[in-house]
Every structure is written in structure tokens, then in C-alpha cells.
Short mmCIF file of C-alpha atoms in Angstrom, two decimals:
data_model
loop_
_atom_site.label_atom_id
_atom_site.label_comp_id
_atom_site.label_asym_id
_atom_site.label_seq_id
_atom_site.Cartn_x
_atom_site.Cartn_y
_atom_site.Cartn_z
CA MET Z 4 1.58 22.01 -7.34
CA PHE Z 5 1.39 18.94 -9.68
CA SER Z 6 -1.55 16.94 -11.13
CA TYR Z 7 -2.07 13.41 -9.26
CA LYS Z 8 -4.24 10.40 -10.44
CA MET Z 9 -4.91 7.44 -8.34
CA PRO Z 10 -2.86 4.55 -9.83
CA CYS Z 11 -6.10 2.39 -9.80
CA GLY Z 12 -8.35 5.10 -11.03
CA VAL Z 13 -10.80 7.00 -9.16
CA LEU Z 14 -12.31 5.47 -6.01
CA HIS Z 15 -15.92 4.06 -6.92
CA THR Z 16 -18.26 5.94 -4.45
CA ASP Z 17 -21.71 7.28 -4.04
CA THR Z 18 -23.26 10.15 -2.00
CA GLN Z 19 -26.85 10.07 -1.19
CA MET Z 20 -29.06 13.04 0.28
CA THR Z 21 -32.37 12.31 1.62
CA ASP Z 22 -34.57 14.58 3.75
CA THR Z 23 -32.78 13.40 6.80
CA GLU Z 24 -29.22 12.85 6.12
CA VAL Z 25 -26.51 12.79 3.68
CA SER Z 26 -24.58 9.40 3.42
CA PHE Z 27 -21.42 8.26 1.77
CA THR Z 28 -20.79 4.67 0.22
CA PRO Z 29 -18.07 3.66 1.23
CA ARG Z 30 -18.02 5.49 4.54
CA LEU Z 31 -15.94 8.52 4.55
CA TRP Z 32 -13.10 7.17 6.80
CA GLU Z 33 -13.00 4.08 4.54
CA GLN Z 34 -12.49 6.26 1.45
CA ARG Z 35 -9.65 7.98 3.15
CA TYR Z 36 -7.93 4.86 4.02
CA CYS Z 37 -8.51 3.35 0.46
CA ALA Z 38 -6.93 6.48 -1.01
CA VAL Z 39 -3.89 6.19 1.21
CA ILE Z 40 -3.14 2.66 0.44
CA GLN Z 41 -3.50 3.42 -3.35
CA ILE Z 42 -1.09 6.26 -2.99
CA LEU Z 43 1.50 4.08 -0.96
CA GLU Z 44 1.36 1.38 -3.44
CA ASP Z 45 1.64 3.70 -6.36
CA PRO Z 46 4.23 1.79 -8.67
CA ARG Z 47 6.11 5.05 -9.47
CA TRP Z 48 7.51 5.20 -5.79
CA ALA Z 49 6.19 2.09 -4.04
CA PRO Z 50 9.67 0.26 -3.94
CA LYS Z 51 11.30 3.16 -2.31
CA ILE Z 52 8.55 3.54 0.45
CA LYS Z 53 9.85 1.14 3.03
CA SER Z 54 8.93 3.02 6.06
CA VAL Z 55 5.76 4.72 7.16
CA ILE Z 56 4.44 6.77 10.19
CA ASP Z 57 0.93 7.21 10.88
CA PHE Z 58 0.64 10.27 13.05
CA GLY Z 59 -2.71 10.22 15.17
CA CYS Z 60 -3.08 6.50 14.55
CA SER Z 61 -5.83 6.26 17.48
CA GLU Z 62 -7.58 2.90 17.01
CA MET Z 63 -4.97 1.59 14.28
CA LYS Z 64 -7.56 0.66 11.62
CA LEU Z 65 -5.28 2.00 8.88
CA PHE Z 66 -2.50 -0.27 10.19
CA GLN Z 67 -4.65 -3.10 9.32
CA LEU Z 68 -4.37 -2.23 5.59
CA MET Z 69 -0.75 -0.99 5.69
CA ARG Z 70 0.64 -4.09 7.09
CA ARG Z 71 -0.22 -6.06 4.04
CA ILE Z 72 1.85 -3.86 1.82
CA GLU Z 73 4.73 -6.08 1.14
CA THR Z 74 7.36 -3.25 0.17
CA ILE Z 75 6.67 -1.66 3.56
CA GLU Z 76 9.10 -3.01 6.30
CA LYS Z 77 8.70 -0.52 9.27
CA ILE Z 78 5.58 1.18 10.48
CA LEU Z 79 5.47 3.65 13.38
CA GLU Z 80 2.07 4.22 15.17
CA VAL Z 81 2.21 7.38 16.87
CA ASP Z 82 -0.55 9.30 18.85
CA ILE Z 83 -0.32 11.80 21.64
CA ASP Z 84 -3.08 9.86 23.89
CA GLU Z 85 -1.15 7.18 25.69
CA ASP Z 86 -4.48 5.69 27.07
CA VAL Z 87 -5.84 5.20 23.50
CA LEU Z 88 -2.63 3.59 22.44
CA LYS Z 89 -2.66 1.25 25.29
CA LYS Z 90 -6.38 0.43 24.53
CA ASN Z 91 -5.65 -0.45 21.07
CA VAL Z 92 -2.17 -1.83 20.95
CA LEU Z 93 -3.35 -5.51 20.52
CA PHE Z 94 -4.54 -4.56 17.09
CA ILE Z 95 -0.97 -4.69 15.78
CA LYS Z 96 -0.42 -8.17 17.06
CA PRO Z 97 0.03 -10.82 14.18
CA LEU Z 98 -2.94 -13.01 13.33
CA VAL Z 99 -2.58 -16.95 13.07
CA ALA Z 100 -2.86 -16.30 9.13
CA ASP Z 101 0.49 -14.30 9.41
CA TYR Z 102 2.26 -17.40 10.72
CA VAL Z 103 0.59 -19.70 8.10
CA ARG Z 104 1.19 -17.34 5.03
CA ARG Z 105 4.13 -15.36 5.93
CA ARG Z 106 5.22 -12.14 4.52
CA LYS Z 107 8.07 -12.12 1.87
CA ARG Z 108 9.68 -9.33 3.68
CA PRO Z 109 10.34 -8.35 7.44
CA LEU Z 110 7.89 -6.02 9.13
CA HIS Z 111 8.83 -4.14 12.16
CA VAL Z 112 6.17 -2.08 14.12
CA ASP Z 113 6.64 0.31 17.03
CA VAL Z 114 3.72 1.84 19.04
CA LEU Z 115 4.80 5.25 20.19
CA GLN Z 116 3.34 7.97 22.35
CA GLY Z 117 4.36 11.41 21.01
CA SER Z 118 3.42 14.60 19.23
CA VAL Z 119 3.43 15.26 15.42
CA ALA Z 120 5.02 18.77 16.39
CA GLU Z 121 7.93 17.33 18.14
CA SER Z 122 11.17 16.07 16.64
CA SER Z 123 12.11 12.69 17.82
CA GLN Z 124 15.10 10.23 17.14
CA GLU Z 125 12.56 7.67 15.97
CA LEU Z 126 11.46 10.04 13.08
CA GLN Z 127 14.73 9.61 11.17
CA SER Z 128 14.99 8.13 7.81
CA ILE Z 129 11.13 7.69 7.69
CA ASP Z 130 10.18 7.68 4.03
CA ALA Z 131 6.38 8.33 4.30
CA VAL Z 132 4.16 10.25 6.62
CA VAL Z 133 0.51 9.89 7.04
CA ALA Z 134 -1.73 12.15 9.03
CA LEU Z 135 -5.26 11.77 8.62
CA GLU Z 136 -7.92 14.22 10.20
CA LEU Z 137 -5.07 15.43 12.68
CA ILE Z 138 -4.29 18.86 12.00
CA GLU Z 139 -7.74 20.03 12.83
CA HIS Z 140 -7.36 18.83 16.53
CA VAL Z 141 -4.29 21.20 17.46
CA TYR Z 142 -3.94 24.65 18.41
CA ASP Z 143 -2.10 27.16 16.17
CA ASP Z 144 1.14 26.97 18.36
CA VAL Z 145 1.30 23.37 17.51
CA LEU Z 146 0.03 23.68 14.05
CA SER Z 147 2.93 25.96 13.31
CA LYS Z 148 5.49 23.34 14.58
CA ILE Z 149 4.35 20.60 12.32
CA PRO Z 150 5.71 21.82 9.02
CA THR Z 151 9.02 22.35 10.79
CA ASN Z 152 9.09 18.76 12.15
CA ILE Z 153 7.84 16.99 9.04
CA PHE Z 154 9.56 18.85 6.06
CA GLY Z 155 12.41 20.39 8.08
CA PHE Z 156 13.52 17.71 10.43
CA MET Z 157 12.27 14.36 8.97
CA GLN Z 158 12.32 15.31 5.17
CA PRO Z 159 10.38 12.25 4.09
CA LYS Z 160 9.78 11.30 0.48
CA LEU Z 161 5.87 11.27 0.79
CA VAL Z 162 3.36 13.15 3.05
CA ILE Z 163 -0.32 12.48 3.11
CA ILE Z 164 -2.49 14.87 5.10
CA SER Z 165 -6.27 15.10 5.14
CA THR Z 166 -8.55 17.72 6.82
CA PRO Z 167 -12.44 18.41 6.69
CA ASN Z 168 -13.42 20.90 4.07
CA SER Z 169 -15.50 23.68 5.96
CA ASP Z 170 -17.32 24.60 2.46
CA TYR Z 171 -19.01 21.16 2.74
CA ASN Z 172 -20.48 22.15 6.02
CA VAL Z 173 -23.53 23.71 4.27
CA ILE Z 174 -24.59 20.12 3.29
CA PHE Z 175 -24.46 18.87 6.97
CA THR Z 176 -26.24 21.92 8.43
CA ARG Z 177 -29.23 21.03 6.13
CA PHE Z 178 -29.98 18.24 8.66
CA LYS Z 179 -28.57 19.45 12.05
CA PRO Z 180 -26.44 22.46 13.30
CA LEU Z 181 -22.93 22.23 13.76
CA LEU Z 182 -21.69 21.74 17.44
CA SER Z 183 -21.20 24.69 19.86
CA ASN Z 184 -17.93 25.40 18.64
CA GLY Z 185 -18.96 25.88 15.08
CA PHE Z 186 -17.38 22.68 13.85
CA ARG Z 187 -18.23 19.17 13.01
CA HIS Z 188 -16.31 17.63 16.01
CA HIS Z 189 -16.32 18.82 19.65
CA ASP Z 190 -12.31 18.76 19.60
CA HIS Z 191 -11.83 20.50 16.31
CA LYS Z 192 -9.80 23.69 16.69
CA PHE Z 193 -10.61 24.88 13.15
CA GLU Z 194 -12.04 23.69 9.85
CA TRP Z 195 -10.60 25.04 6.73
CA THR Z 196 -12.09 26.13 3.35
CA ARG Z 197 -10.41 24.62 0.12
CA GLU Z 198 -8.70 28.10 -0.29
CA GLN Z 199 -7.27 28.17 3.34
CA PHE Z 200 -6.02 24.50 2.96
CA LYS Z 201 -4.45 25.41 -0.47
CA SER Z 202 -2.92 28.37 1.06
CA TRP Z 203 -1.30 26.47 3.99
CA CYS Z 204 0.15 23.96 1.36
CA LEU Z 205 1.60 26.65 -0.79
CA GLU Z 206 3.11 28.22 2.39
CA ILE Z 207 4.78 24.75 3.02
CA VAL Z 208 6.43 24.24 -0.69
CA ASP Z 209 7.55 28.07 -0.62
CA LYS Z 210 9.41 27.27 2.64
CA TYR Z 211 10.48 23.80 1.63
CA PRO Z 212 11.09 23.85 -2.10
CA ASN Z 213 12.29 20.23 -2.46
CA TYR Z 214 8.40 19.25 -2.43
CA MET Z 215 5.67 19.60 -4.68
CA PHE Z 216 1.85 19.00 -3.66
CA SER Z 217 -1.48 17.90 -5.24
CA LEU Z 218 -4.83 18.22 -3.70
CA LEU Z 219 -7.43 15.56 -3.90
CA GLY Z 220 -11.07 15.40 -2.44
CA LEU Z 221 -12.93 12.46 -0.93
CA GLY Z 222 -16.67 12.31 0.02
CA ASP Z 223 -18.40 13.69 -3.29
CA PRO Z 224 -20.81 16.33 -3.05
CA PRO Z 225 -24.67 15.21 -3.68
CA GLU Z 226 -26.39 16.35 -7.05
CA GLY Z 227 -26.90 19.97 -7.22
CA TYR Z 228 -24.06 20.96 -4.72
CA THR Z 229 -20.85 20.43 -6.68
CA THR Z 230 -19.63 23.88 -6.00
CA VAL Z 231 -19.03 23.13 -2.33
CA GLY Z 232 -16.27 20.35 -3.21
CA HIS Z 233 -15.63 17.32 -1.21
CA ALA Z 234 -16.18 16.56 2.56
CA THR Z 235 -12.73 15.70 3.12
CA GLN Z 236 -9.70 17.53 1.37
CA MET Z 237 -6.46 15.63 1.20
CA VAL Z 238 -3.14 16.78 -0.14
CA ILE Z 239 -0.05 14.63 -1.36
CA PHE Z 240 3.45 16.19 -0.83
CA VAL Z 241 6.06 14.39 -2.67
CA ARG Z 242 9.86 15.21 -2.47
CA LYS Z 243 11.05 15.97 -5.98
CA ASP Z 244 13.85 13.38 -6.04
CA LEU Z 245 11.00 10.70 -5.58
CA LEU Z 246 9.85 11.69 -9.19
CA ASP Z 247 13.69 11.63 -10.50
CA MET Z 248 13.67 15.54 -10.15
CA PRO Z 249 16.75 17.32 -8.98
CA LEU Z 250 16.42 18.94 -5.30
CA LEU Z 251 16.46 22.56 -5.02
CA THR Z 252 18.39 22.46 -1.62
CA PRO Z 253 20.56 19.69 -0.10
CA LEU Z 254 18.91 17.26 2.41
CA ILE Z 255 20.12 18.40 6.00
CA ASP Z 256 21.09 15.83 8.70
CA GLN Z 257 19.63 17.21 11.89
CA SER Z 258 19.94 14.37 14.24
CA ALA Z 259 22.45 16.44 16.36
CA LEU Z 260 19.80 19.24 17.22
CA ALA Z 261 19.77 19.75 21.03
CA GLU Z 262 15.80 19.75 21.34
CA ILE Z 263 15.65 16.26 19.79
CA LYS Z 264 13.85 14.06 22.17
CA SER Z 265 12.65 10.40 22.16
CA TYR Z 266 9.07 9.32 21.96
CA LYS Z 267 7.79 6.84 24.50
CA LEU Z 268 7.96 3.19 23.20
CA LEU Z 269 4.80 1.56 24.36
CA HIS Z 270 5.00 -1.68 22.34
CA SER Z 271 7.11 -3.26 19.46
CA ILE Z 272 6.90 -6.35 17.41
CA ASP Z 273 8.30 -8.09 14.36
CA PHE Z 274 6.02 -10.00 12.07
CA PRO Z 275 6.95 -13.44 10.89
CA TYR Z 276 8.16 -13.70 7.43
CA PHE Z 277 9.48 -16.24 5.01
CA VAL Z 278 13.21 -16.22 4.01
CA ASP Z 279 13.79 -17.99 0.68
CA THR Z 280 17.38 -19.41 0.57
CA ARG Z 281 16.89 -20.97 -2.86
CA THR Z 282 18.72 -19.79 -5.87
CA LYS Z 283 16.98 -18.23 -8.81
CA GLU Z 284 17.07 -21.30 -10.64
CA ASP Z 285 15.79 -23.48 -7.84
CA ILE Z 286 12.71 -21.37 -7.58
CA ILE Z 287 12.07 -21.27 -11.20
CA TRP Z 288 12.48 -25.21 -11.31
CA ALA Z 289 9.94 -25.58 -8.66
CA GLU Z 290 7.36 -23.52 -10.46
CA VAL Z 291 8.30 -25.56 -13.69
CA LEU Z 292 7.50 -28.72 -11.80
CA PHE Z 293 4.49 -27.38 -10.43
CA GLU Z 294 3.20 -26.37 -14.07
CA LEU Z 295 4.22 -29.41 -15.56
CA ASN Z 296 2.09 -31.68 -13.07
CA ARG Z 297 -0.75 -29.54 -13.21
CA TRP Z 298 -0.81 -29.35 -17.13
CA LYS Z 299 -1.91 -33.07 -17.19
CA ILE Z 300 -5.46 -32.29 -15.59
CA ASN Z 301 -6.28 -31.04 -19.22
CA GLU Z 302 -6.78 -34.24 -21.38
CA ASP Z 303 -7.27 -31.91 -24.50
CA THR Z 304 -3.43 -31.33 -24.49
CA TYR Z 305 -2.71 -35.24 -24.67
CA ASP Z 306 -1.24 -36.69 -27.96
CA VAL Z 307 -2.17 -40.33 -28.30
CA ALA Z 308 0.43 -40.80 -30.87
CA LEU Z 309 3.30 -39.62 -28.71
CA GLN Z 310 1.52 -40.95 -25.45
CA ALA Z 311 2.33 -37.59 -23.88
CA TYR Z 312 0.91 -34.17 -22.92
CA LYS Z 313 2.20 -31.36 -24.99
CA MET Z 314 2.93 -27.93 -23.17
CA PRO Z 315 4.07 -25.04 -25.24
CA ILE Z 316 7.28 -23.57 -23.94
CA SER Z 317 5.86 -20.31 -24.68
CA TYR Z 318 3.19 -20.88 -21.82
CA LEU Z 319 5.84 -22.09 -19.53
CA LEU Z 320 7.97 -18.99 -20.02
CA CYS Z 321 4.71 -16.81 -19.48
CA ARG Z 322 4.00 -18.56 -16.23
CA THR Z 323 7.54 -18.21 -14.92
CA GLU Z 324 8.94 -14.94 -16.36
CA LEU Z 325 7.79 -12.98 -13.07
CA LEU Z 326 10.42 -15.19 -11.44
CA GLY Z 327 13.26 -14.03 -13.63
CA ALA Z 328 13.05 -16.99 -16.21
CA THR Z 329 14.34 -16.58 -19.65
CA ARG Z 330 13.93 -18.96 -22.65
CA ASP Z 331 17.62 -19.73 -22.25
CA ILE Z 332 17.13 -20.57 -18.57
CA LEU Z 333 14.25 -22.63 -19.23
CA ASP Z 334 15.99 -24.74 -22.01
CA GLU Z 335 18.95 -25.38 -19.69
CA LEU Z 336 16.78 -26.68 -16.85
CA LEU Z 337 14.76 -28.74 -18.90
CA LYS Z 338 17.92 -30.26 -20.39
CA GLU Z 339 19.69 -30.80 -17.13
CA ASN Z 340 16.40 -32.48 -15.88
CA LYS Z 341 16.08 -34.74 -18.97
CA LYS Z 342 12.69 -33.23 -19.99
CA CYS Z 343 11.91 -34.14 -23.64
CA VAL Z 344 11.40 -31.04 -25.82
CA GLU Z 345 10.11 -31.26 -29.33
CA ASN Z 346 9.12 -28.33 -31.84
CA ASP Z 347 8.86 -25.88 -29.02
CA PHE Z 348 6.64 -28.22 -26.99
CA ILE Z 349 7.52 -30.09 -23.67
CA LEU Z 350 6.35 -33.67 -23.86
CA ILE Z 351 5.09 -34.67 -20.46
CA GLU Z 352 4.89 -38.48 -20.15
CA GLU Z 353 1.57 -39.76 -18.46
CA SER Z 354 3.56 -41.63 -15.78
CA ASP Z 355 5.97 -38.43 -15.34
CA ASP Z 356 4.61 -37.42 -11.88
CA ASP Z 357 7.11 -35.17 -10.27
CA ARG Z 358 6.56 -35.29 -6.34
CA SER Z 359 9.85 -33.63 -5.41
CA ILE Z 360 8.40 -30.05 -4.81
CA ASP Z 361 9.16 -28.69 -1.48
CA GLU Z 362 6.18 -27.90 0.63
CA ASN Z 363 7.43 -24.21 0.67
CA ASP Z 364 7.40 -24.00 -3.14
CA TRP Z 365 3.34 -24.06 -2.96
CA ASP Z 366 3.28 -20.82 -0.86
CA ASN Z 367 3.09 -18.56 -3.90
CA PRO Z 368 1.90 -20.08 -6.98
CA ILE Z 369 1.14 -17.64 -9.81
CA LYS Z 370 -2.60 -17.89 -10.26
CA CYS Z 371 -3.22 -18.90 -13.92
CA GLU Z 372 -4.99 -21.94 -15.04
CA PRO Z 373 -4.52 -23.59 -18.28
CA ASN Z 374 -7.62 -23.44 -20.41
CA ALA Z 375 -8.96 -23.20 -23.92
CA ASP Z 376 -7.55 -19.63 -24.22
CA HIS Z 377 -4.15 -20.80 -23.63
CA LEU Z 378 -4.48 -23.71 -26.02
CA SER Z 379 -5.51 -21.49 -28.68
CA ASP Z 380 -2.93 -18.66 -28.11
CA HIS Z 381 0.08 -19.92 -26.56
CA ASN Z 382 1.81 -16.37 -26.32
CA GLU Z 383 -0.81 -15.14 -23.95
CA CYS Z 384 -1.06 -15.75 -20.27
CA GLU Z 385 -4.05 -14.70 -18.33
CA SER Z 386 -3.44 -13.77 -14.62
CA TRP Z 387 -6.02 -13.80 -12.19
CA ASP Z 388 -5.97 -11.52 -8.91
#
């Protein structure tokens, strides 16, 4: 096991219990989705997670969040219920906004009918697996095949699985009894305690030593019931090389296995994206022009004697360094384009109104406005998100 903390800190949630119900804010399914997105966007491994499979995708609500992660270039939406997939397949269709403000990288999406317990050609080379509230819906014979398929055949870098915590059921039964099958949902085949879930995870890493795991909880217990844990228990399996640790056993290519089948492809789509063919210097200069023109809206920077606005080069460097700019690059670009520089300030003449910026250069301006703070301390740049 290893200790894992969310990269953006703990989720700000609230659990309230009244005489008639227990409620979660945000709702429990939203907490699960938020946790998954934080984990996928964790800067420790986000650049290495380019493909994700969502087992048991159902209504594809999680997809609407995953599709916004720019580092992800391939998403597989998989469910055993073909009718549910056909009913919700339109939810993967790009919106008008996706054509107006295009992704920086491609995104290919497949909707597939198949089982999490069956090996398929489509599962080759998938970086991350997500299976939320899925394992409790399968019988033991299927459950026993899931680790084999995911950790033995797929061998992804990251796996996120969630399931109900049956220890928490004492809270729910205060207001209404469990269903006739003894569980929260009519289709649940089991609901594990925290110890049972932990034992299952330990068995997986014992059989597949290339992985470590960390347990998380979502849906806090109400005041006075902390011993029951969280309503949902979640596990993160991380392949050790994702954390720059050596693998204990080599990864095995099992693509030649005779029993490999193919999932049924129901729909496939590619999202629009913007291909920037400019050089790095062209991109930096476009941002420089944007900043030079925008700087003139602040009359406090106008020098009457010089009849020009004064912009600190340190500010311009701060605004463009994310694009790869250095002081040497800026000096060369300013010199090539005959911009006057004096005592580490760029002099912007009042009539100097560059309008040669391509309309595509305005797609991704860095959100940082010149203000009094910038004028008082030219070495700091406040970014807004």
C-alpha cells in the first residue's frame, strides 16, 4: 500500500443527517466523478495518461468531464448493456462549443459493448482503467476474472475502482430497510466491508507485484458515526514505473492469446482539434504583440517625456515563459521587429498599433491583466484561472 492525497486537496463535502434522511453535498456520484478527474489530472502522471477506458459507463456522465482533459487522446466507453449504450450514445457527440474552441490535441472516442471480465483487442495499450460502482453488480465467477483481465492482460498504468462500503449501511437503515436482497440496490450481488475490500486489493497486488494501491473514501459519515467509514470506498492501483519505481516482473505482451475476442463497436467519433503549425518564435511573437497592444489600456504606464508607454521586459517574460520564451528569445524578437528597448523597458509608442495578429492567436490568451500590482512589482505575474 501507499499513501495518496488528492493533488488539489480533499474535496469540500458535507454530510447532513436529519430525522428522515442522510444527504451528501455534492451528491455521492458527483463526489466519485470529481475524485476520478483529480486523480487522472494528477501532475505526477497526467502527461503519461493518454488513453482511458470507462467500464460500466452506462449514461456516460463521467465522459463529459474526462473529455475536457487535454492530455487524454483516447477514451473507450464500455458497458455490457447494449441497449443502454445505444440510448446514450449521442452524449459523446461534440458540442458546437467544441468546434468554436477546439482542443489542442486529438480525441478519439469509441463506444463498445463488452464485459470487464473479457480480454479484447481494443484493451491493448490502455493507460488508465476506471470502474465506478461496477464490481458489486457481477457474480463471483465474473468477479474472479476481472483482476486477470485488467492486471494480467491489460496491465495499465493506473486503475480506479469504487464500490459501496457495507459498514455504512447502518446509517441508511436508520431511515429505511435495505432491499429484499439485503443490499442498497436490487442488482447488487454483494456489498463489502472495508476489510473485505482491502483484502481483495491485497490479493491483487500479491498476485501482480508491479502494482501498489491506496484506499480512499467518499461520502463522509455524519457526526457521531465516524467508525463506519465512508459511504463509498475507492482504490487507486498504480503501476510502479508510473512513479519511477522498478517493475518487479516484466510486462508481458498477451495479444496472441487464443481466447482474445473483440468488443462490439457501436459508435466511434473524433473530436475537432486545432493544429498549430507556427514555429515557437511565431507563437511567442503573437503573444508579445497581444501584450504590447493591451498594455496601452493602462494610462499610468505612459511616459509623457518619452511619449510612449513603458512595459517592463520582466513582465513580458513572465507572460510568455509558459510558451517557451527566454530573455534571449525576447531580446532577439524585439530587435528583429524594431521595438525600442531602454533600461529593461519596452517603449510602446502611442501610434504603435500592431493589428497583424492572426485570429487564431486569440484562442488561448494567458489570463493575466496588467494592474497596480504588476506596476509595483514587475517580477511577479498573477495568473487567473
